[in-house]
mmCIF file of C-alpha atoms in Angstrom:
data_model
loop_
_atom_site.group_PDB
_atom_site.id
_atom_site.type_symbol
_atom_site.label_atom_id
_atom_site.label_comp_id
_atom_site.label_asym_id
_atom_site.label_seq_id
_atom_site.Cartn_x
_atom_site.Cartn_y
_atom_site.Cartn_z
ATOM 1 C CA UNK A 82 -21.456 22.940 67.738
ATOM 2 C CA UNK A 83 -21.924 21.911 71.113
ATOM 3 C CA UNK A 84 -22.836 19.023 73.808
ATOM 4 C CA UNK A 85 -26.439 20.128 74.080
ATOM 5 C CA UNK A 86 -27.042 20.806 70.556
ATOM 6 C CA UNK A 87 -24.735 17.195 69.302
ATOM 7 C CA UNK A 88 -27.823 15.853 71.919
ATOM 8 C CA UNK A 89 -30.093 17.173 69.994
ATOM 9 C CA UNK A 90 -29.728 16.841 66.477
ATOM 10 C CA UNK A 91 -28.840 12.593 67.844
ATOM 11 C CA UNK A 92 -32.369 13.091 68.879
ATOM 12 C CA UNK A 93 -33.807 15.205 66.122
ATOM 13 C CA UNK A 94 -31.841 12.459 63.847
ATOM 14 C CA UNK A 95 -32.267 9.670 65.402
ATOM 15 C CA UNK A 96 -36.505 9.728 65.956
ATOM 16 C CA UNK A 97 -36.763 10.562 62.056
ATOM 17 C CA UNK A 98 -34.768 7.878 60.916
ATOM 18 C CA UNK A 99 -36.771 4.926 62.684
ATOM 19 C CA UNK A 100 -39.964 6.587 61.861
ATOM 20 C CA UNK A 101 -39.285 6.208 58.000
ATOM 21 C CA UNK A 102 -37.614 2.400 58.518
ATOM 22 C CA UNK A 103 -40.942 1.532 60.425
ATOM 23 C CA UNK A 104 -43.331 3.344 58.372
ATOM 24 C CA UNK A 105 -40.806 2.137 55.378
ATOM 25 C CA UNK A 106 -41.344 -1.642 56.701
ATOM 26 C CA UNK A 107 -45.186 -1.486 57.307
ATOM 27 C CA UNK A 108 -45.743 -0.251 53.625
ATOM 28 C CA UNK A 109 -43.559 -2.297 52.119
ATOM 29 C CA UNK A 110 -45.543 -5.248 53.568
ATOM 30 C CA UNK A 111 -48.759 -3.830 53.115
ATOM 31 C CA UNK A 112 -47.306 -3.196 49.023
ATOM 32 C CA UNK A 113 -46.790 -7.213 48.927
ATOM 33 C CA UNK A 114 -49.503 -8.310 50.072
ATOM 34 C CA UNK A 115 -51.575 -6.275 47.885
ATOM 35 C CA UNK A 116 -49.592 -7.324 44.989
ATOM 36 C CA UNK A 117 -48.810 -11.282 46.161
ATOM 37 C CA UNK A 118 -50.892 -12.031 42.846
ATOM 38 C CA UNK A 119 -49.423 -10.173 40.805
ATOM 39 C CA UNK A 120 -45.800 -11.499 41.545
ATOM 40 C CA UNK A 121 -46.415 -15.179 41.490
ATOM 41 C CA UNK A 122 -48.683 -14.634 37.998
ATOM 42 C CA UNK A 123 -45.014 -12.365 37.258
ATOM 43 C CA UNK A 124 -42.320 -16.020 37.186
ATOM 44 C CA UNK A 125 -40.032 -12.903 39.299
ATOM 45 C CA UNK A 126 -37.738 -14.009 41.154
ATOM 46 C CA UNK A 127 -37.474 -13.005 44.810
ATOM 47 C CA UNK A 128 -33.837 -11.528 44.074
ATOM 48 C CA UNK A 129 -35.637 -9.985 40.416
ATOM 49 C CA UNK A 130 -38.628 -8.425 43.036
ATOM 50 C CA UNK A 131 -36.046 -6.885 44.538
ATOM 51 C CA UNK A 132 -33.962 -5.715 42.273
ATOM 52 C CA UNK A 133 -36.763 -4.909 40.558
ATOM 53 C CA UNK A 134 -39.258 -3.312 41.772
ATOM 54 C CA UNK A 135 -38.726 -2.379 45.889
ATOM 55 C CA UNK A 136 -35.224 -0.779 45.302
ATOM 56 C CA UNK A 137 -37.722 2.032 43.294
ATOM 57 C CA UNK A 138 -41.070 1.701 45.438
ATOM 58 C CA UNK A 139 -38.747 1.825 48.987
ATOM 59 C CA UNK A 140 -37.236 5.908 47.756
ATOM 60 C CA UNK A 141 -40.840 6.917 46.179
ATOM 61 C CA UNK A 142 -42.974 6.027 49.590
ATOM 62 C CA UNK A 143 -39.819 7.474 51.456
ATOM 63 C CA UNK A 144 -40.239 10.663 49.805
ATOM 64 C CA UNK A 145 -43.407 10.862 49.147
ATOM 65 C CA UNK A 146 -44.085 12.130 53.013
ATOM 66 C CA UNK A 147 -40.225 12.518 53.866
ATOM 67 C CA UNK A 148 -41.444 16.346 55.260
ATOM 68 C CA UNK A 149 -44.486 15.353 57.184
ATOM 69 C CA UNK A 150 -42.476 13.008 59.023
ATOM 70 C CA UNK A 151 -39.783 15.089 60.163
ATOM 71 C CA UNK A 152 -42.433 17.685 61.932
ATOM 72 C CA UNK A 153 -43.602 13.888 63.566
ATOM 73 C CA UNK A 154 -40.779 12.966 64.812
ATOM 74 C CA UNK A 155 -39.550 16.727 65.734
ATOM 75 C CA UNK A 156 -42.758 16.612 67.566
ATOM 76 C CA UNK A 157 -42.301 13.110 69.277
ATOM 77 C CA UNK A 158 -38.656 14.007 70.595
ATOM 78 C CA UNK A 159 -39.140 17.300 71.833
ATOM 79 C CA UNK A 160 -42.680 16.990 73.643
ATOM 80 C CA UNK A 161 -40.546 14.180 75.636
ATOM 81 C CA UNK A 162 -37.835 16.341 76.362
ATOM 82 C CA UNK A 163 -40.297 19.401 77.804
ATOM 83 C CA UNK A 164 -42.033 16.965 79.353
ATOM 84 C CA UNK A 165 -39.059 15.768 81.337
ATOM 85 C CA UNK A 166 -38.344 19.218 82.459
ATOM 86 C CA UNK A 167 -34.829 18.735 79.700
ATOM 87 C CA UNK A 168 -36.149 22.413 77.403
ATOM 88 C CA UNK A 169 -37.023 24.041 81.523
ATOM 89 C CA UNK A 170 -33.160 22.905 82.284
ATOM 90 C CA UNK A 171 -32.132 24.257 78.944
ATOM 91 C CA UNK A 172 -33.882 27.891 79.310
ATOM 92 C CA UNK A 173 -32.912 27.627 83.221
ATOM 93 C CA UNK A 174 -28.786 27.448 82.365
ATOM 94 C CA UNK A 175 -28.977 30.833 79.963
ATOM 95 C CA UNK A 176 -29.045 29.441 76.738
ATOM 96 C CA UNK A 177 -32.455 31.482 74.763
ATOM 97 C CA UNK A 178 -34.747 29.563 73.346
ATOM 98 C CA UNK A 179 -33.367 31.210 69.885
ATOM 99 C CA UNK A 180 -29.293 29.209 70.955
ATOM 100 C CA UNK A 181 -31.821 26.072 71.855
ATOM 101 C CA UNK A 182 -33.265 25.501 68.497
ATOM 102 C CA UNK A 183 -30.391 25.600 66.629
ATOM 103 C CA UNK A 184 -29.964 21.927 66.820
ATOM 104 C CA UNK A 185 -32.715 22.421 64.823
ATOM 105 C CA UNK A 186 -31.520 24.283 62.017
ATOM 106 C CA UNK A 187 -29.100 22.182 61.642
ATOM 107 C CA UNK A 188 -30.782 18.442 61.691
ATOM 108 C CA UNK A 189 -33.836 20.234 59.076
ATOM 109 C CA UNK A 190 -30.569 21.992 57.116
ATOM 110 C CA UNK A 191 -28.656 18.751 56.384
ATOM 111 C CA UNK A 192 -32.079 17.072 55.697
ATOM 112 C CA UNK A 193 -33.695 19.155 53.032
ATOM 113 C CA UNK A 194 -30.806 19.092 51.075
ATOM 114 C CA UNK A 195 -31.076 15.384 51.184
ATOM 115 C CA UNK A 196 -34.850 16.038 49.997
ATOM 116 C CA UNK A 197 -34.044 18.827 47.709
ATOM 117 C CA UNK A 198 -31.229 16.367 45.510
ATOM 118 C CA UNK A 199 -32.900 13.058 46.071
ATOM 119 C CA UNK A 200 -35.593 14.957 44.403
ATOM 120 C CA UNK A 201 -33.503 16.347 41.812
ATOM 121 C CA UNK A 202 -31.912 12.912 40.389
ATOM 122 C CA UNK A 203 -32.754 9.976 42.383
ATOM 123 C CA UNK A 204 -36.166 9.716 43.360
ATOM 124 C CA UNK A 205 -36.918 9.638 39.391
ATOM 125 C CA UNK A 206 -34.895 7.198 39.060
ATOM 126 C CA UNK A 207 -36.243 5.316 41.521
ATOM 127 C CA UNK A 208 -39.414 5.524 39.916
ATOM 128 C CA UNK A 209 -38.786 4.487 36.475
ATOM 129 C CA UNK A 210 -37.717 1.309 38.358
ATOM 130 C CA UNK A 211 -40.803 0.854 40.258
ATOM 131 C CA UNK A 212 -43.284 2.306 37.429
ATOM 132 C CA UNK A 213 -41.945 -0.365 33.992
ATOM 133 C CA UNK A 214 -42.280 -3.079 36.793
ATOM 134 C CA UNK A 215 -45.204 -2.224 37.589
ATOM 135 C CA UNK A 216 -46.608 -1.486 33.487
ATOM 136 C CA UNK A 217 -45.216 -5.396 32.553
ATOM 137 C CA UNK A 218 -46.618 -7.056 35.857
ATOM 138 C CA UNK A 219 -48.970 -5.337 37.593
ATOM 139 C CA UNK A 220 -51.147 -2.472 35.819
ATOM 140 C CA UNK A 221 -52.477 -3.981 32.765
ATOM 141 C CA UNK A 222 -50.053 -7.266 32.701
ATOM 142 C CA UNK A 223 -51.756 -8.771 29.362
ATOM 143 C CA UNK A 224 -51.114 -6.030 27.226
ATOM 144 C CA UNK A 225 -47.819 -4.904 28.905
ATOM 145 C CA UNK A 226 -47.635 -1.690 28.281
ATOM 146 C CA UNK A 227 -47.036 -2.434 24.252
ATOM 147 C CA UNK A 228 -49.954 0.061 22.838
ATOM 148 C CA UNK A 229 -50.758 3.764 23.672
ATOM 149 C CA UNK A 230 -54.250 4.574 22.974
ATOM 150 C CA UNK A 231 -56.368 8.057 21.998
ATOM 151 C CA UNK A 232 -53.089 10.646 21.972
ATOM 152 C CA UNK A 233 -54.321 14.145 21.694
ATOM 153 C CA UNK A 234 -51.149 17.011 21.609
ATOM 154 C CA UNK A 235 -50.135 20.211 19.904
ATOM 155 C CA UNK A 236 -46.829 19.518 17.538
ATOM 156 C CA UNK A 237 -46.372 23.169 16.663
ATOM 157 C CA UNK A 238 -49.123 26.060 17.489
ATOM 158 C CA UNK A 239 -50.722 25.845 14.867
ATOM 159 C CA UNK A 240 -50.973 21.368 14.199
ATOM 160 C CA UNK A 241 -52.118 19.344 16.679
ATOM 161 C CA UNK A 242 -52.114 15.691 15.807
ATOM 162 C CA UNK A 243 -54.457 12.701 17.145
ATOM 163 C CA UNK A 244 -54.325 8.650 16.999
ATOM 164 C CA UNK A 245 -55.611 6.041 18.206
ATOM 165 C CA UNK A 246 -53.864 3.655 19.103
ATOM 166 C CA UNK A 247 -49.497 4.064 19.091
ATOM 167 C CA UNK A 248 -46.781 0.382 19.163
ATOM 168 C CA UNK A 249 -43.501 1.879 20.239
ATOM 169 C CA UNK A 250 -41.608 -1.056 19.349
ATOM 170 C CA UNK A 251 -42.425 -1.287 16.328
ATOM 171 C CA UNK A 252 -43.087 2.999 16.114
ATOM 172 C CA UNK A 253 -46.373 2.623 14.403
ATOM 173 C CA UNK A 254 -49.413 4.344 14.659
ATOM 174 C CA UNK A 255 -52.743 3.868 13.575
ATOM 175 C CA UNK A 256 -55.901 6.138 12.503
ATOM 176 C CA UNK A 257 -54.182 9.325 12.284
ATOM 177 C CA UNK A 258 -55.239 12.970 12.262
ATOM 178 C CA UNK A 259 -53.710 15.946 11.405
ATOM 179 C CA UNK A 260 -55.176 19.380 11.791
ATOM 180 C CA UNK A 261 -54.223 23.438 11.074
ATOM 181 C CA UNK A 262 -55.851 26.085 12.826
ATOM 182 C CA UNK A 263 -55.639 28.703 12.869
ATOM 183 C CA UNK A 264 -57.347 31.086 15.398
ATOM 184 C CA UNK A 265 -61.102 29.648 15.309
ATOM 185 C CA UNK A 266 -60.782 28.231 11.901
ATOM 186 C CA UNK A 267 -59.844 25.075 10.174
ATOM 187 C CA UNK A 268 -57.089 25.273 7.939
ATOM 188 C CA UNK A 269 -56.285 22.210 6.215
ATOM 189 C CA UNK A 270 -56.629 18.369 7.868
ATOM 190 C CA UNK A 271 -54.693 15.574 6.640
ATOM 191 C CA UNK A 272 -56.504 11.448 7.365
ATOM 192 C CA UNK A 273 -53.923 8.456 7.041
ATOM 193 C CA UNK A 274 -54.432 5.060 8.161
ATOM 194 C CA UNK A 275 -51.575 4.694 9.687
ATOM 195 C CA UNK A 276 -48.290 5.737 10.316
ATOM 196 C CA UNK A 277 -44.271 4.189 11.085
ATOM 197 C CA UNK A 278 -41.426 6.338 11.457
ATOM 198 C CA UNK A 279 -38.504 5.948 8.986
ATOM 199 C CA UNK A 280 -35.309 5.526 10.780
ATOM 200 C CA UNK A 281 -32.735 7.174 7.630
ATOM 201 C CA UNK A 282 -35.591 9.997 6.312
ATOM 202 C CA UNK A 283 -35.904 11.007 10.534
ATOM 203 C CA UNK A 284 -40.398 11.606 9.045
ATOM 204 C CA UNK A 285 -43.116 9.439 8.933
ATOM 205 C CA UNK A 286 -43.542 7.275 6.587
ATOM 206 C CA UNK A 287 -47.472 6.836 5.278
ATOM 207 C CA UNK A 288 -49.296 3.900 2.780
ATOM 208 C CA UNK A 289 -51.528 6.388 1.797
ATOM 209 C CA UNK A 290 -53.321 10.381 3.559
ATOM 210 C CA UNK A 291 -55.688 11.912 2.499
ATOM 211 C CA UNK A 292 -55.397 15.212 2.972
ATOM 212 C CA UNK A 293 -57.874 18.244 2.203
ATOM 213 C CA UNK A 294 -58.009 21.649 2.213
ATOM 214 C CA UNK A 295 -61.064 23.429 3.680
ATOM 215 C CA UNK A 296 -61.707 26.725 1.758
ATOM 216 C CA UNK A 297 -64.345 29.973 2.543
ATOM 217 C CA UNK A 298 -66.639 27.657 -0.784
ATOM 218 C CA UNK A 299 -65.232 24.416 -1.449
ATOM 219 C CA UNK A 300 -62.549 22.230 -0.095
ATOM 220 C CA UNK A 301 -59.957 20.553 -2.003
ATOM 221 C CA UNK A 302 -59.344 16.444 -2.039
ATOM 222 C CA UNK A 303 -55.741 14.531 -2.776
ATOM 223 C CA UNK A 304 -55.040 12.045 -2.016
ATOM 224 C CA UNK A 305 -51.045 11.359 -1.733
ATOM 225 C CA UNK A 306 -49.705 7.468 -1.717
ATOM 226 C CA UNK A 307 -46.047 6.464 -0.709
ATOM 227 C CA UNK A 308 -45.721 9.822 0.744
ATOM 228 C CA UNK A 309 -42.891 10.877 3.693
ATOM 229 C CA UNK A 310 -44.370 13.616 6.232
ATOM 230 C CA UNK A 311 -42.099 15.831 7.955
ATOM 231 C CA UNK A 312 -43.460 16.502 11.320
ATOM 232 C CA UNK A 313 -41.742 18.330 14.519
ATOM 233 C CA UNK A 314 -42.439 14.744 16.143
ATOM 234 C CA UNK A 315 -40.374 12.142 16.853
ATOM 235 C CA UNK A 316 -41.606 8.030 18.204
ATOM 236 C CA UNK A 317 -39.527 9.984 21.733
ATOM 237 C CA UNK A 318 -42.339 12.731 22.230
ATOM 238 C CA UNK A 319 -44.930 10.286 22.506
ATOM 239 C CA UNK A 320 -43.325 8.335 24.641
ATOM 240 C CA UNK A 321 -42.853 11.176 26.558
ATOM 241 C CA UNK A 322 -46.366 12.582 25.868
ATOM 242 C CA UNK A 323 -47.302 9.305 27.954
ATOM 243 C CA UNK A 324 -44.936 8.948 30.860
ATOM 244 C CA UNK A 325 -44.938 8.919 34.042
ATOM 245 C CA UNK A 326 -43.857 12.893 34.784
ATOM 246 C CA UNK A 327 -42.484 11.812 37.858
ATOM 247 C CA UNK A 328 -40.513 9.370 37.094
ATOM 248 C CA UNK A 329 -38.614 12.176 34.623
ATOM 249 C CA UNK A 330 -35.228 13.067 36.298
ATOM 250 C CA UNK A 331 -35.155 17.318 36.887
ATOM 251 C CA UNK A 332 -33.034 17.827 33.449
ATOM 252 C CA UNK A 333 -35.541 15.717 30.996
ATOM 253 C CA UNK A 334 -38.820 17.640 32.502
ATOM 254 C CA UNK A 335 -36.951 21.083 31.587
ATOM 255 C CA UNK A 336 -36.980 19.342 28.292
ATOM 256 C CA UNK A 337 -39.837 18.285 27.890
ATOM 257 C CA UNK A 338 -41.376 21.680 28.867
ATOM 258 C CA UNK A 339 -39.330 23.441 26.515
ATOM 259 C CA UNK A 340 -40.055 21.156 23.581
ATOM 260 C CA UNK A 341 -43.744 22.476 24.544
ATOM 261 C CA UNK A 342 -43.123 26.268 25.281
ATOM 262 C CA UNK A 343 -41.937 25.654 21.923
ATOM 263 C CA UNK A 344 -44.777 24.879 20.287
ATOM 264 C CA UNK A 345 -47.133 26.726 22.276
ATOM 265 C CA UNK A 346 -48.778 23.537 23.561
ATOM 266 C CA UNK A 347 -51.590 25.032 26.712
ATOM 267 C CA UNK A 348 -52.089 22.787 29.578
ATOM 268 C CA UNK A 349 -48.486 22.130 31.120
ATOM 269 C CA UNK A 350 -49.199 23.548 34.158
ATOM 270 C CA UNK A 351 -48.965 19.994 35.509
ATOM 271 C CA UNK A 352 -45.176 19.619 33.969
ATOM 272 C CA UNK A 353 -44.329 23.002 36.099
ATOM 273 C CA UNK A 354 -46.308 21.717 39.056
ATOM 274 C CA UNK A 355 -43.692 18.942 39.517
ATOM 275 C CA UNK A 356 -41.085 21.013 39.218
ATOM 276 C CA UNK A 357 -41.602 23.630 41.317
ATOM 277 C CA UNK A 358 -42.465 20.699 43.633
ATOM 278 C CA UNK A 359 -39.236 19.127 44.157
ATOM 279 C CA UNK A 360 -37.266 22.944 46.084
ATOM 280 C CA UNK A 361 -40.965 23.202 47.535
ATOM 281 C CA UNK A 362 -41.622 20.450 49.546
ATOM 282 C CA UNK A 363 -37.821 20.134 50.253
ATOM 283 C CA UNK A 364 -38.659 24.007 51.955
ATOM 284 C CA UNK A 365 -41.768 22.845 53.583
ATOM 285 C CA UNK A 366 -38.649 20.092 55.386
ATOM 286 C CA UNK A 367 -37.202 23.462 57.532
ATOM 287 C CA UNK A 368 -40.533 24.979 58.208
ATOM 288 C CA UNK A 369 -42.420 22.364 59.495
ATOM 289 C CA UNK A 370 -38.948 21.443 61.411
ATOM 290 C CA UNK A 371 -39.679 24.390 62.740
ATOM 291 C CA UNK A 372 -42.775 24.389 63.509
ATOM 292 C CA UNK A 373 -42.563 21.483 65.531
ATOM 293 C CA UNK A 374 -40.050 22.512 67.842
ATOM 294 C CA UNK A 375 -41.828 25.743 68.619
ATOM 295 C CA UNK A 376 -44.866 23.305 69.492
ATOM 296 C CA UNK A 377 -43.450 20.778 71.318
ATOM 297 C CA UNK A 378 -41.456 22.822 73.408
ATOM 298 C CA UNK A 379 -43.329 24.115 75.135
ATOM 299 C CA UNK A 380 -44.259 21.091 78.803
ATOM 300 C CA UNK A 381 -48.017 20.245 79.164
ATOM 301 C CA UNK A 382 -49.764 18.346 81.451
ATOM 302 C CA UNK A 383 -50.562 14.887 79.906
ATOM 303 C CA UNK A 384 -47.201 14.239 77.960
ATOM 304 C CA UNK A 385 -47.145 14.716 73.883
ATOM 305 C CA UNK A 386 -50.762 13.655 73.401
ATOM 306 C CA UNK A 387 -51.480 16.334 72.514
ATOM 307 C CA UNK A 388 -48.532 17.640 70.679
ATOM 308 C CA UNK A 389 -48.924 14.825 68.578
ATOM 309 C CA UNK A 390 -52.695 15.326 67.462
ATOM 310 C CA UNK A 391 -51.461 19.103 66.635
ATOM 311 C CA UNK A 392 -49.483 17.711 64.791
ATOM 312 C CA UNK A 393 -51.457 15.016 62.708
ATOM 313 C CA UNK A 394 -53.608 17.922 62.532
ATOM 314 C CA UNK A 395 -51.105 20.789 60.686
ATOM 315 C CA UNK A 396 -50.202 17.356 58.197
ATOM 316 C CA UNK A 397 -53.221 16.571 57.261
ATOM 317 C CA UNK A 398 -54.006 20.505 56.227
ATOM 318 C CA UNK A 399 -50.858 20.709 55.083
ATOM 319 C CA UNK A 400 -51.396 17.762 52.367
ATOM 320 C CA UNK A 401 -54.902 19.664 52.316
ATOM 321 C CA UNK A 402 -53.461 22.986 51.553
ATOM 322 C CA UNK A 403 -50.564 21.539 48.857
ATOM 323 C CA UNK A 404 -53.660 19.269 46.713
ATOM 324 C CA UNK A 405 -55.988 22.501 46.108
ATOM 325 C CA UNK A 406 -53.464 25.068 45.198
ATOM 326 C CA UNK A 407 -52.284 22.782 42.892
ATOM 327 C CA UNK A 408 -55.515 21.667 41.403
ATOM 328 C CA UNK A 409 -56.247 25.108 41.057
ATOM 329 C CA UNK A 410 -53.380 25.312 38.986
ATOM 330 C CA UNK A 411 -53.669 22.417 36.908
ATOM 331 C CA UNK A 412 -56.650 22.487 36.491
ATOM 332 C CA UNK A 413 -57.470 26.680 36.755
ATOM 333 C CA UNK A 414 -55.512 29.221 35.671
ATOM 334 C CA UNK A 415 -52.870 29.839 39.227
ATOM 335 C CA UNK A 416 -49.518 30.250 38.618
ATOM 336 C CA UNK A 417 -48.060 27.116 39.227
ATOM 337 C CA UNK A 418 -44.715 28.388 41.214
ATOM 338 C CA UNK A 419 -46.881 30.254 43.183
ATOM 339 C CA UNK A 420 -49.498 27.509 43.678
ATOM 340 C CA UNK A 421 -46.561 24.750 45.010
ATOM 341 C CA UNK A 422 -45.488 27.482 47.375
ATOM 342 C CA UNK A 423 -48.759 28.698 48.819
ATOM 343 C CA UNK A 424 -48.773 26.107 51.881
ATOM 344 C CA UNK A 425 -44.994 27.241 52.161
ATOM 345 C CA UNK A 426 -45.259 30.779 52.303
ATOM 346 C CA UNK A 427 -49.335 30.400 54.764
ATOM 347 C CA UNK A 428 -47.326 27.205 57.388
ATOM 348 C CA UNK A 429 -43.852 30.043 57.311
ATOM 349 C CA UNK A 430 -46.663 32.679 59.052
ATOM 350 C CA UNK A 431 -48.473 30.301 61.065
ATOM 351 C CA UNK A 432 -44.591 29.465 62.415
ATOM 352 C CA UNK A 433 -44.245 32.748 63.123
ATOM 353 C CA UNK A 434 -47.186 33.738 65.011
ATOM 354 C CA UNK A 435 -46.415 30.203 67.464
ATOM 355 C CA UNK A 436 -42.941 31.239 67.378
ATOM 356 C CA UNK A 437 -43.455 35.076 68.833
ATOM 357 C CA UNK A 438 -45.973 33.147 71.523
ATOM 358 C CA UNK A 439 -43.545 30.422 72.394
ATOM 359 C CA UNK A 440 -41.578 30.384 75.869
ATOM 360 C CA UNK A 441 -39.013 31.713 76.087
#
């Protein structure tokens, strides 16, 4: 790293953190204006609002557009350097274009590592703080999320459970139906008005359950009173099933995925998408920073306006591409790993094409 590298790196990091700081301040002001009534009705002090909500909101909103602000920051300060003929002077001194990009590689890799580490643990923990406050005081302050409704899940390869209402504080479930299905045939069905978790027995206790055994010619109906049901299901499973996956650290997310795969659950691509997205978004920092450096290093008439406009178009294209690919995975059959990495692969190709045409 020579003086010119430190000069570019300081501009890179300084412009980015200045831009993200302005964006965070504007976001906080807008969020306060939207939620001021909820803050007043919650009777929370300023200290509690800051540390119980905005301590989680600020990292969440910063990480949301982290790669795109790096892209815009690179375009902004590089186009300024090109407009003042600094890029021409550097290349005219005998330095190659690849040598010029060294500071960009260093800065983008440092920020990519920062985002990658944050996505695995720091951002999910911040989301836990933010979502806990929103669930209690903003989204539904009357019920305060004490009731989870309409739960449908698969608890093993052949068993499905439906719960009308679940009360996490009491470990109490009402309107419970458990069905065993083999192939396309319903084998048996259990209906219970309620189940309560027995901590000592590590099982669900039912005061009255109707068990139906379905056969080819007739069905058997039995009524069981005050019985224990040994199910591969715990209260934690029900809470995690309805929790925000962005508020789970990567180890927690891996445990949820492993449990769902063991049960043979279907439709868990959204979990894989969230897991792979955390790494892919960090890599996108390097790709977008490289594209920004290549685009903005060309001196054009009119200054940085054209570069910024082009940067906004590419940023919007990246977001649109990511939404399309992940939707095809969550709602369709596209492999989640491929869905998350398609935008990076495509824009890596764009970066290479722009690099080949860049003035060197």
